[in-house]
Structures are given as C-alpha cells and as structure tokens.
Amino acid sequence: QVQLVQSGGGLVQAGGSLRLSCAASGRIFSLNAVGWYRQAPGKQRELVAAITSGGRTRYADSVTGRFTISRDNAKNTVYLQMNSLKPEDTAVYYCAAPSIYYSGNYYPDENEYDYWGQGTQVTVSS
C-alpha cells in the first residue's frame, strides 16, 4: 500500500511561483511513474505533468516551459515546480502513482493510477 501526502500550494499572484511536493511511503514509488493532475471548478481533471521510471517527462501544452516535474528518490518525493503562474492555473492539484511498476519510459493512463494524494489548492490571483 502506498500513501501519497501532498504539501505546498496556496495563494499567489499571477507571475509568481509555487512548488508542490508529493511524498510517499513504499519503495515502488521512488522507482515508478508519477503524474500530477489538476481539476478546476466545473472542468474535468487533466494531466499536468508526468515522469516515467526512466526519468522522461511530459507536460500539458498549457504548462510547457513554466512547470517542471522532478523527483528525489532518496526522499521518496516528487515535486512540481510551477513558475509564471496564471489565473487559469487555479485548480486543485493531485499527485498519482500506479500500484504496479511500469519500467522504462511508459506513461500510465489516468485509469492506471491507483494511488492519489489528498489534493492541494492552488489559487492564482490576477
């Protein structure tokens, strides 16, 4: 069983930065793919960024160049650094991890993520 505990987030002005953290119990987390999703009011949950077990990263077009996903395996933690934030980035952000190990550079689909963090509110004011 893996538990994901998120931290970071909050209120920031447009153009500002925030860093989200996703800390996990369970060794598989530090070796596996991890995704960051977000859900804004009235909208569907969307993938923001993902990192594979091989270290490859993928970003939504809307955040490319502004957000960076990274991991510290020694701390069993994945980060989402968010720069140049915009009001449209306002949402609840979730980290997610699969229950099985995906080797190489496979990006799990949303339905393949079994563990989810508790969610963190990010609000960007204009």
PDB file of C-alpha atoms in Angstrom:
ATOM      1  CA  GLN A   1       0.000   0.000   0.000  1.00  0.00           C
ATOM      2  CA  VAL A   2       1.271   3.438  -0.925  1.00  0.00           C
ATOM      3  CA  GLN A   3       0.132   6.643   0.721  1.00  0.00           C
ATOM      4  CA  LEU A   4       0.742   9.940  -1.057  1.00  0.00           C
ATOM      5  CA  VAL A   5       0.936  13.071   1.061  1.00  0.00           C
ATOM      6  CA  GLN A   6       0.964  16.401  -0.710  1.00  0.00           C
ATOM      7  CA  SER A   7       2.251  19.733   0.520  1.00  0.00           C
ATOM      8  CA  GLY A   8       2.760  23.174  -0.920  1.00  0.00           C
ATOM      9  CA  GLY A   9       0.231  25.164  -2.841  1.00  0.00           C
ATOM     10  CA  GLY A  10      -1.703  28.195  -1.677  1.00  0.00           C
ATOM     11  CA  LEU A  11      -2.466  31.653  -2.971  1.00  0.00           C
ATOM     12  CA  VAL A  12      -0.077  33.512  -5.270  1.00  0.00           C
ATOM     13  CA  GLN A  13      -0.261  36.466  -7.612  1.00  0.00           C
ATOM     14  CA  ALA A  14      -0.024  35.992 -11.337  1.00  0.00           C
ATOM     15  CA  GLY A  15       3.584  35.620 -12.394  1.00  0.00           C
ATOM     16  CA  GLY A  16       4.554  34.053  -9.104  1.00  0.00           C
ATOM     17  CA  SER A  17       5.855  30.591  -8.303  1.00  0.00           C
ATOM     18  CA  LEU A  18       4.866  27.666  -6.130  1.00  0.00           C
ATOM     19  CA  ARG A  19       6.275  24.223  -5.542  1.00  0.00           C
ATOM     20  CA  LEU A  20       4.139  21.211  -4.800  1.00  0.00           C
ATOM     21  CA  SER A  21       5.539  18.123  -3.117  1.00  0.00           C
ATOM     22  CA  CYS A  22       4.249  14.581  -3.131  1.00  0.00           C
ATOM     23  CA  ALA A  23       5.836  12.334  -0.530  1.00  0.00           C
ATOM     24  CA  ALA A  24       5.129   8.632  -0.464  1.00  0.00           C
ATOM     25  CA  SER A  25       5.540   5.563   1.643  1.00  0.00           C
ATOM     26  CA  GLY A  26       6.566   2.469  -0.220  1.00  0.00           C
ATOM     27  CA  ARG A  27       9.698   1.842  -2.231  1.00  0.00           C
ATOM     28  CA  ILE A  28       7.893   1.316  -5.530  1.00  0.00           C
ATOM     29  CA  PHE A  29       7.037   4.989  -5.618  1.00  0.00           C
ATOM     30  CA  SER A  30      10.626   6.097  -5.908  1.00  0.00           C
ATOM     31  CA  LEU A  31      11.108   3.839  -8.910  1.00  0.00           C
ATOM     32  CA  ASN A  32       7.813   4.225 -10.701  1.00  0.00           C
ATOM     33  CA  ALA A  33       5.985   6.647 -12.942  1.00  0.00           C
ATOM     34  CA  VAL A  34       4.205   9.513 -11.200  1.00  0.00           C
ATOM     35  CA  GLY A  35       1.716  12.018 -12.510  1.00  0.00           C
ATOM     36  CA  TRP A  36       0.419  15.411 -11.450  1.00  0.00           C
ATOM     37  CA  TYR A  37      -3.182  16.218 -12.332  1.00  0.00           C
ATOM     38  CA  ARG A  38      -5.387  19.205 -11.685  1.00  0.00           C
ATOM     39  CA  GLN A  39      -9.096  19.889 -11.611  1.00  0.00           C
ATOM     40  CA  ALA A  40     -10.613  23.336 -11.848  1.00  0.00           C
ATOM     41  CA  PRO A  41     -14.224  24.039 -10.828  1.00  0.00           C
ATOM     42  CA  GLY A  42     -16.624  22.807 -13.482  1.00  0.00           C
ATOM     43  CA  LYS A  43     -13.857  21.188 -15.513  1.00  0.00           C
ATOM     44  CA  GLN A  44     -12.581  17.686 -15.997  1.00  0.00           C
ATOM     45  CA  ARG A  45      -9.410  16.530 -14.319  1.00  0.00           C
ATOM     46  CA  GLU A  46      -6.445  16.930 -16.629  1.00  0.00           C
ATOM     47  CA  LEU A  47      -2.874  15.715 -16.692  1.00  0.00           C
ATOM     48  CA  VAL A  48      -0.408  18.485 -15.928  1.00  0.00           C
ATOM     49  CA  ALA A  49       2.889  16.605 -15.905  1.00  0.00           C
ATOM     50  CA  ALA A  50       4.243  13.094 -15.620  1.00  0.00           C
ATOM     51  CA  ILE A  51       7.580  11.458 -15.066  1.00  0.00           C
ATOM     52  CA  THR A  52       8.410   7.891 -16.018  1.00  0.00           C
ATOM     53  CA  SER A  53      10.513   5.421 -14.100  1.00  0.00           C
ATOM     54  CA  GLY A  54      13.184   6.108 -16.694  1.00  0.00           C
ATOM     55  CA  GLY A  55      13.105   9.801 -15.880  1.00  0.00           C
ATOM     56  CA  ARG A  56      11.429  11.051 -19.040  1.00  0.00           C
ATOM     57  CA  THR A  57       8.930  13.859 -18.546  1.00  0.00           C
ATOM     58  CA  ARG A  58       5.773  15.018 -20.267  1.00  0.00           C
ATOM     59  CA  TYR A  59       3.758  18.204 -19.865  1.00  0.00           C
ATOM     60  CA  ALA A  60       0.408  19.591 -20.874  1.00  0.00           C
ATOM     61  CA  ASP A  61       0.773  22.181 -23.612  1.00  0.00           C
ATOM     62  CA  SER A  62      -0.649  24.822 -21.317  1.00  0.00           C
ATOM     63  CA  VAL A  63       2.192  24.458 -18.792  1.00  0.00           C
ATOM     64  CA  THR A  64       5.159  23.578 -21.002  1.00  0.00           C
ATOM     65  CA  GLY A  65       8.032  25.889 -20.280  1.00  0.00           C
ATOM     66  CA  ARG A  66       6.555  27.007 -16.966  1.00  0.00           C
ATOM     67  CA  PHE A  67       6.190  23.830 -14.889  1.00  0.00           C
ATOM     68  CA  THR A  68       8.837  21.249 -14.059  1.00  0.00           C
ATOM     69  CA  ILE A  69       8.303  17.805 -12.594  1.00  0.00           C
ATOM     70  CA  SER A  70      11.209  16.199 -10.769  1.00  0.00           C
ATOM     71  CA  ARG A  71      11.890  13.527  -8.216  1.00  0.00           C
ATOM     72  CA  ASP A  72      14.215  12.918  -5.299  1.00  0.00           C
ATOM     73  CA  ASN A  73      14.370   9.165  -4.896  1.00  0.00           C
ATOM     74  CA  ALA A  74      16.325   9.415  -1.662  1.00  0.00           C
ATOM     75  CA  LYS A  75      13.412  11.336  -0.165  1.00  0.00           C
ATOM     76  CA  ASN A  76      10.738   9.319  -1.970  1.00  0.00           C
ATOM     77  CA  THR A  77       9.285  12.603  -3.149  1.00  0.00           C
ATOM     78  CA  VAL A  78       8.142  14.049  -6.444  1.00  0.00           C
ATOM     79  CA  TYR A  79       7.919  17.783  -6.992  1.00  0.00           C
ATOM     80  CA  LEU A  80       6.021  20.085  -9.297  1.00  0.00           C
ATOM     81  CA  GLN A  81       7.739  23.439  -9.643  1.00  0.00           C
ATOM     82  CA  MET A  82       5.303  25.977 -11.055  1.00  0.00           C
ATOM     83  CA  ASN A  83       6.627  29.270 -12.389  1.00  0.00           C
ATOM     84  CA  SER A  84       4.997  32.180 -14.200  1.00  0.00           C
ATOM     85  CA  LEU A  85       1.659  31.153 -12.788  1.00  0.00           C
ATOM     86  CA  LYS A  86      -1.515  32.345 -14.466  1.00  0.00           C
ATOM     87  CA  PRO A  87      -5.066  32.678 -13.126  1.00  0.00           C
ATOM     88  CA  GLU A  88      -6.071  29.773 -15.376  1.00  0.00           C
ATOM     89  CA  ASP A  89      -3.713  27.541 -13.376  1.00  0.00           C
ATOM     90  CA  THR A  90      -6.104  27.841 -10.435  1.00  0.00           C
ATOM     91  CA  ALA A  91      -7.237  24.337  -9.522  1.00  0.00           C
ATOM     92  CA  VAL A  92      -6.899  21.511  -7.045  1.00  0.00           C
ATOM     93  CA  TYR A  93      -3.730  19.605  -7.860  1.00  0.00           C
ATOM     94  CA  TYR A  94      -3.278  15.879  -7.256  1.00  0.00           C
ATOM     95  CA  CYS A  95      -0.288  13.591  -7.490  1.00  0.00           C
ATOM     96  CA  ALA A  96      -0.865   9.994  -8.503  1.00  0.00           C
ATOM     97  CA  ALA A  97       1.045   6.742  -8.718  1.00  0.00           C
ATOM     98  CA  PRO A  98       0.294   3.277 -10.099  1.00  0.00           C
ATOM     99  CA  SER A  99       0.128   0.184  -7.918  1.00  0.00           C
ATOM    100  CA  ILE A 100       2.253  -1.818 -10.311  1.00  0.00           C
ATOM    101  CA  TYR A 101       5.685  -0.973 -11.615  1.00  0.00           C
ATOM    102  CA  TYR A 102       5.974   0.389 -15.144  1.00  0.00           C
ATOM    103  CA  SER A 103       9.539   0.148 -16.362  1.00  0.00           C
ATOM    104  CA  GLY A 104      11.279   2.305 -18.904  1.00  0.00           C
ATOM    105  CA  ASN A 105       9.530   5.313 -20.324  1.00  0.00           C
ATOM    106  CA  TYR A 106       5.904   4.245 -20.211  1.00  0.00           C
ATOM    107  CA  TYR A 107       3.391   6.928 -19.273  1.00  0.00           C
ATOM    108  CA  PRO A 108       0.423   5.371 -17.468  1.00  0.00           C
ATOM    109  CA  ASP A 109      -3.072   6.369 -18.500  1.00  0.00           C
ATOM    110  CA  GLU A 110      -5.202   8.098 -15.896  1.00  0.00           C
ATOM    111  CA  ASN A 111      -7.056   4.855 -15.150  1.00  0.00           C
ATOM    112  CA  GLU A 112      -3.738   3.168 -14.405  1.00  0.00           C
ATOM    113  CA  TYR A 113      -3.021   5.448 -11.476  1.00  0.00           C
ATOM    114  CA  ASP A 114      -4.238   3.689  -8.341  1.00  0.00           C
ATOM    115  CA  TYR A 115      -2.962   5.919  -5.561  1.00  0.00           C
ATOM    116  CA  TRP A 116      -3.879   9.571  -5.282  1.00  0.00           C
ATOM    117  CA  GLY A 117      -2.789  12.342  -2.988  1.00  0.00           C
ATOM    118  CA  GLN A 118      -5.277  14.303  -0.928  1.00  0.00           C
ATOM    119  CA  GLY A 119      -5.266  17.281  -3.271  1.00  0.00           C
ATOM    120  CA  THR A 120      -3.785  20.748  -2.858  1.00  0.00           C
ATOM    121  CA  GLN A 121      -5.495  24.003  -3.726  1.00  0.00           C
ATOM    122  CA  VAL A 122      -3.555  26.395  -5.935  1.00  0.00           C
ATOM    123  CA  THR A 123      -5.118  29.813  -6.439  1.00  0.00           C
ATOM    124  CA  VAL A 124      -3.567  32.390  -8.743  1.00  0.00           C
ATOM    125  CA  SER A 125      -4.923  35.920  -8.479  1.00  0.00           C
ATOM    126  CA  SER A 126      -4.796  38.366 -11.355  1.00  0.00           C
TER     127      SER A 126
END
